[in-house]
PDB file of C-alpha atoms in Angstrom:
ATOM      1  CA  UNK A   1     -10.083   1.011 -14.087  1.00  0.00           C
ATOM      2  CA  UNK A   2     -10.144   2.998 -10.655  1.00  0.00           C
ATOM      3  CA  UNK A   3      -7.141   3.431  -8.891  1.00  0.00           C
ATOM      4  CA  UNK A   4      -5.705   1.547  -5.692  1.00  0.00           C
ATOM      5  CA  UNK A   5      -5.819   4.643  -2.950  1.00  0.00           C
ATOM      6  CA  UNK A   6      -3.241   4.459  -0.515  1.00  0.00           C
ATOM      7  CA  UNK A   7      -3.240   5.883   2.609  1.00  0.00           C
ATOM      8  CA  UNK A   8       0.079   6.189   5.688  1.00  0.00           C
ATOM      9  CA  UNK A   9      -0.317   6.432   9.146  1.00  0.00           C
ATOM     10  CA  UNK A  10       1.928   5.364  11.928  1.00  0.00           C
ATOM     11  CA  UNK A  11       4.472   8.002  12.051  1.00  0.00           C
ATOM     12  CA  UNK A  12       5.302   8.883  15.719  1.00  0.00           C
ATOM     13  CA  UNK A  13       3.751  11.768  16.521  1.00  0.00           C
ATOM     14  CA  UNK A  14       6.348  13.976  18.088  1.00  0.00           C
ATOM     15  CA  UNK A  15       8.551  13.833  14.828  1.00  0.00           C
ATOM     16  CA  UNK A  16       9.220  16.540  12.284  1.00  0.00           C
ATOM     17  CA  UNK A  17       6.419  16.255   9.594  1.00  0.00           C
ATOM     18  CA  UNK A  18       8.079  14.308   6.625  1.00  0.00           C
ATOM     19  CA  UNK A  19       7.552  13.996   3.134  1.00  0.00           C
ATOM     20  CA  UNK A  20       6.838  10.384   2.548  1.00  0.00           C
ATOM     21  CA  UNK A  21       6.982   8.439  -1.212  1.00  0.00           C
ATOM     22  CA  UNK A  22       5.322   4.999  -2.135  1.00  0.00           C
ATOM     23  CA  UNK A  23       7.115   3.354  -4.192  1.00  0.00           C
ATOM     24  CA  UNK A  24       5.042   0.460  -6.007  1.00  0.00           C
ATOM     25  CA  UNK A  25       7.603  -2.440  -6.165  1.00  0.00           C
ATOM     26  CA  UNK A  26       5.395  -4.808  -7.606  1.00  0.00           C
ATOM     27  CA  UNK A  27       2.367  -5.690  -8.990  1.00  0.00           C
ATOM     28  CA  UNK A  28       1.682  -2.684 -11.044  1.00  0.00           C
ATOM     29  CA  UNK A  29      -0.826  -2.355 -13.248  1.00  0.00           C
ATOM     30  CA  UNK A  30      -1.879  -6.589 -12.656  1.00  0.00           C
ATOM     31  CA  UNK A  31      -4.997  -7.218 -14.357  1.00  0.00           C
ATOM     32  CA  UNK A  32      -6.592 -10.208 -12.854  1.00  0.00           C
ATOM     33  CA  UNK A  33     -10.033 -11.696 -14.472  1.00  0.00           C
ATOM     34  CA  UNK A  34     -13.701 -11.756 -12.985  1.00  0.00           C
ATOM     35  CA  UNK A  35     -13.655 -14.593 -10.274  1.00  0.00           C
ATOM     36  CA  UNK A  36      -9.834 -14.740 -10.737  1.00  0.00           C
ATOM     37  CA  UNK A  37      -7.324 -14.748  -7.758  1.00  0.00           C
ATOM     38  CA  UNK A  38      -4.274 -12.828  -7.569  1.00  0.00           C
ATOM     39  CA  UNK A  39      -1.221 -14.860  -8.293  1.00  0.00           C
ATOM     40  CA  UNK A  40       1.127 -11.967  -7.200  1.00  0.00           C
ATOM     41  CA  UNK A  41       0.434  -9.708  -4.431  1.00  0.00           C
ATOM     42  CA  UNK A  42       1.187  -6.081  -4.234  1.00  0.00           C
ATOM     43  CA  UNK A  43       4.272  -4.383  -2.761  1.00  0.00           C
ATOM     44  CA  UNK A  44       4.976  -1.089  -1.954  1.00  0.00           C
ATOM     45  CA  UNK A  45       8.104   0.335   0.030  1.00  0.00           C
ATOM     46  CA  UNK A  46       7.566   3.756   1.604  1.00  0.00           C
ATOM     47  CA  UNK A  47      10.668   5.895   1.912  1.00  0.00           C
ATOM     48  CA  UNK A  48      11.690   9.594   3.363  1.00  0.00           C
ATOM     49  CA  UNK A  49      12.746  12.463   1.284  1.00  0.00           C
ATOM     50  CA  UNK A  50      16.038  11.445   1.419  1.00  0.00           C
ATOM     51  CA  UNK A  51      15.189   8.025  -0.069  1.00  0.00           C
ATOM     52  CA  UNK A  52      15.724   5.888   3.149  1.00  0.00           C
ATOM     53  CA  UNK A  53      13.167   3.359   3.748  1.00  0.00           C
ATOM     54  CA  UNK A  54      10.354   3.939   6.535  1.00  0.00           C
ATOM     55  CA  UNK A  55      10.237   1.512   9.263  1.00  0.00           C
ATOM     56  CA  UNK A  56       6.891   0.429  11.103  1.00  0.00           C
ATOM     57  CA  UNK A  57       4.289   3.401   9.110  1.00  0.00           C
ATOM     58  CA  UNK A  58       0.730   2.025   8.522  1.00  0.00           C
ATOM     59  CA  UNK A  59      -0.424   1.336   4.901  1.00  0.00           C
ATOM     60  CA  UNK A  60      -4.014   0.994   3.906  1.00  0.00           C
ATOM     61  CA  UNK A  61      -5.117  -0.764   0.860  1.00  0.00           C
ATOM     62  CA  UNK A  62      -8.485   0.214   0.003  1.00  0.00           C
ATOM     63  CA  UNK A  63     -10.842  -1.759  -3.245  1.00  0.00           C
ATOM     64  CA  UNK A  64     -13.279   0.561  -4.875  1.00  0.00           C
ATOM     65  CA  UNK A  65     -16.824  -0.229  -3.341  1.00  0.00           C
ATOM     66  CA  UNK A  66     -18.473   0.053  -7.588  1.00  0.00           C
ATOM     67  CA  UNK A  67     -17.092  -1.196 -10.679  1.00  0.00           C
ATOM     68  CA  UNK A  68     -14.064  -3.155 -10.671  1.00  0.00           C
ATOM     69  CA  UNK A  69     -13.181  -4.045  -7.895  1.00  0.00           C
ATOM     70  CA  UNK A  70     -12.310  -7.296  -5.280  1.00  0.00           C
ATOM     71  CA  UNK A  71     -11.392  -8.145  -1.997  1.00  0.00           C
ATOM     72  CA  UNK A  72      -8.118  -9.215  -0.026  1.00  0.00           C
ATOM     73  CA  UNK A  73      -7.726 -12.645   1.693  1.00  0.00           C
ATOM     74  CA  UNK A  74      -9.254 -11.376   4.673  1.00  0.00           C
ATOM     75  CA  UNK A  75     -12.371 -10.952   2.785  1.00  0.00           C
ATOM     76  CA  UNK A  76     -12.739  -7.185   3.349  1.00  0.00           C
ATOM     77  CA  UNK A  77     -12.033  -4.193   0.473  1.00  0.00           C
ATOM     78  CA  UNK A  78      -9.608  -2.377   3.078  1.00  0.00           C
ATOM     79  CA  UNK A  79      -6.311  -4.465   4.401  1.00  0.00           C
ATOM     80  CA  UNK A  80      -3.794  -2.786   6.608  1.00  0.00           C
ATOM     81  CA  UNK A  81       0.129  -3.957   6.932  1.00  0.00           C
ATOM     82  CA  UNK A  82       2.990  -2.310   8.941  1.00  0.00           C
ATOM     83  CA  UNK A  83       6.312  -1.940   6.721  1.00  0.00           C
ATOM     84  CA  UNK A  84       9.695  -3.553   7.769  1.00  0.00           C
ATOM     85  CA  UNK A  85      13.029  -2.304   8.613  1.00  0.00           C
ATOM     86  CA  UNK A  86      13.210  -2.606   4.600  1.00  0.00           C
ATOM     87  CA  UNK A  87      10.360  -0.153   4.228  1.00  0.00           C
ATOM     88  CA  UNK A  88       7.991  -2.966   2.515  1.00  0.00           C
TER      89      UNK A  88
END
C-alpha cells in the first residue's frame, strides 16, 4: 500500500518558522475494497511544538496516481481543507 502524503501550507508568512506535527486522529490504516466508499473519513489535527493545536494552516490530501489508489468526493486525487480553532 502507498502512503497518504501530506502536505501544510497556510502559515502567515511573517511568523517564526515552526515545527509543525500531524497527528492522524482517525482513520488510520482504513482499508476500503475496490469500488468501495469510505464509511469514515480521515482526520488529522496539526499542532506546534509545544503541542497546541494550529488554527487556519492548509492541508493537502494527495491519492497515489498508480496502484491503489481512489478519489475524494470532489472527484479529484488531491483535496484541500483549512483546520479549525481545534487544529482538525
Amino acid at each position: 500500500m502507498r502512503p497518504l502524503l501530506l502536505a501544510l501550507a497556510g502559515l502567515p508568512l511573517l511568523a517564526d518558522p515552526a515545527i509543525l506535527q500531524i497527528r492522524m486522529v482517525e482513520g488510520d490504516g482504513a482499508v476500503y475494497s475496490t469500488g468501495g466508499r469510505a464509511a469514515r473519513g480521515l482526520t488529522v489535527q496539526i499542532v506546534d511544538e509545544t503541542g497546541k493545536p494550529v488554527s487556519l494552516a492548509s492541508v493537502s490530501f494527495r491519492l497515489p496516481a498508480e496502484g491503489p489508489s481512489g478519489t475524494f468526493a470532489s472527484g479529484t486525487r488531491t483535496e484541500i481543507v483549512t483546520t479549525k480553532p481545534d487544529g482538525l
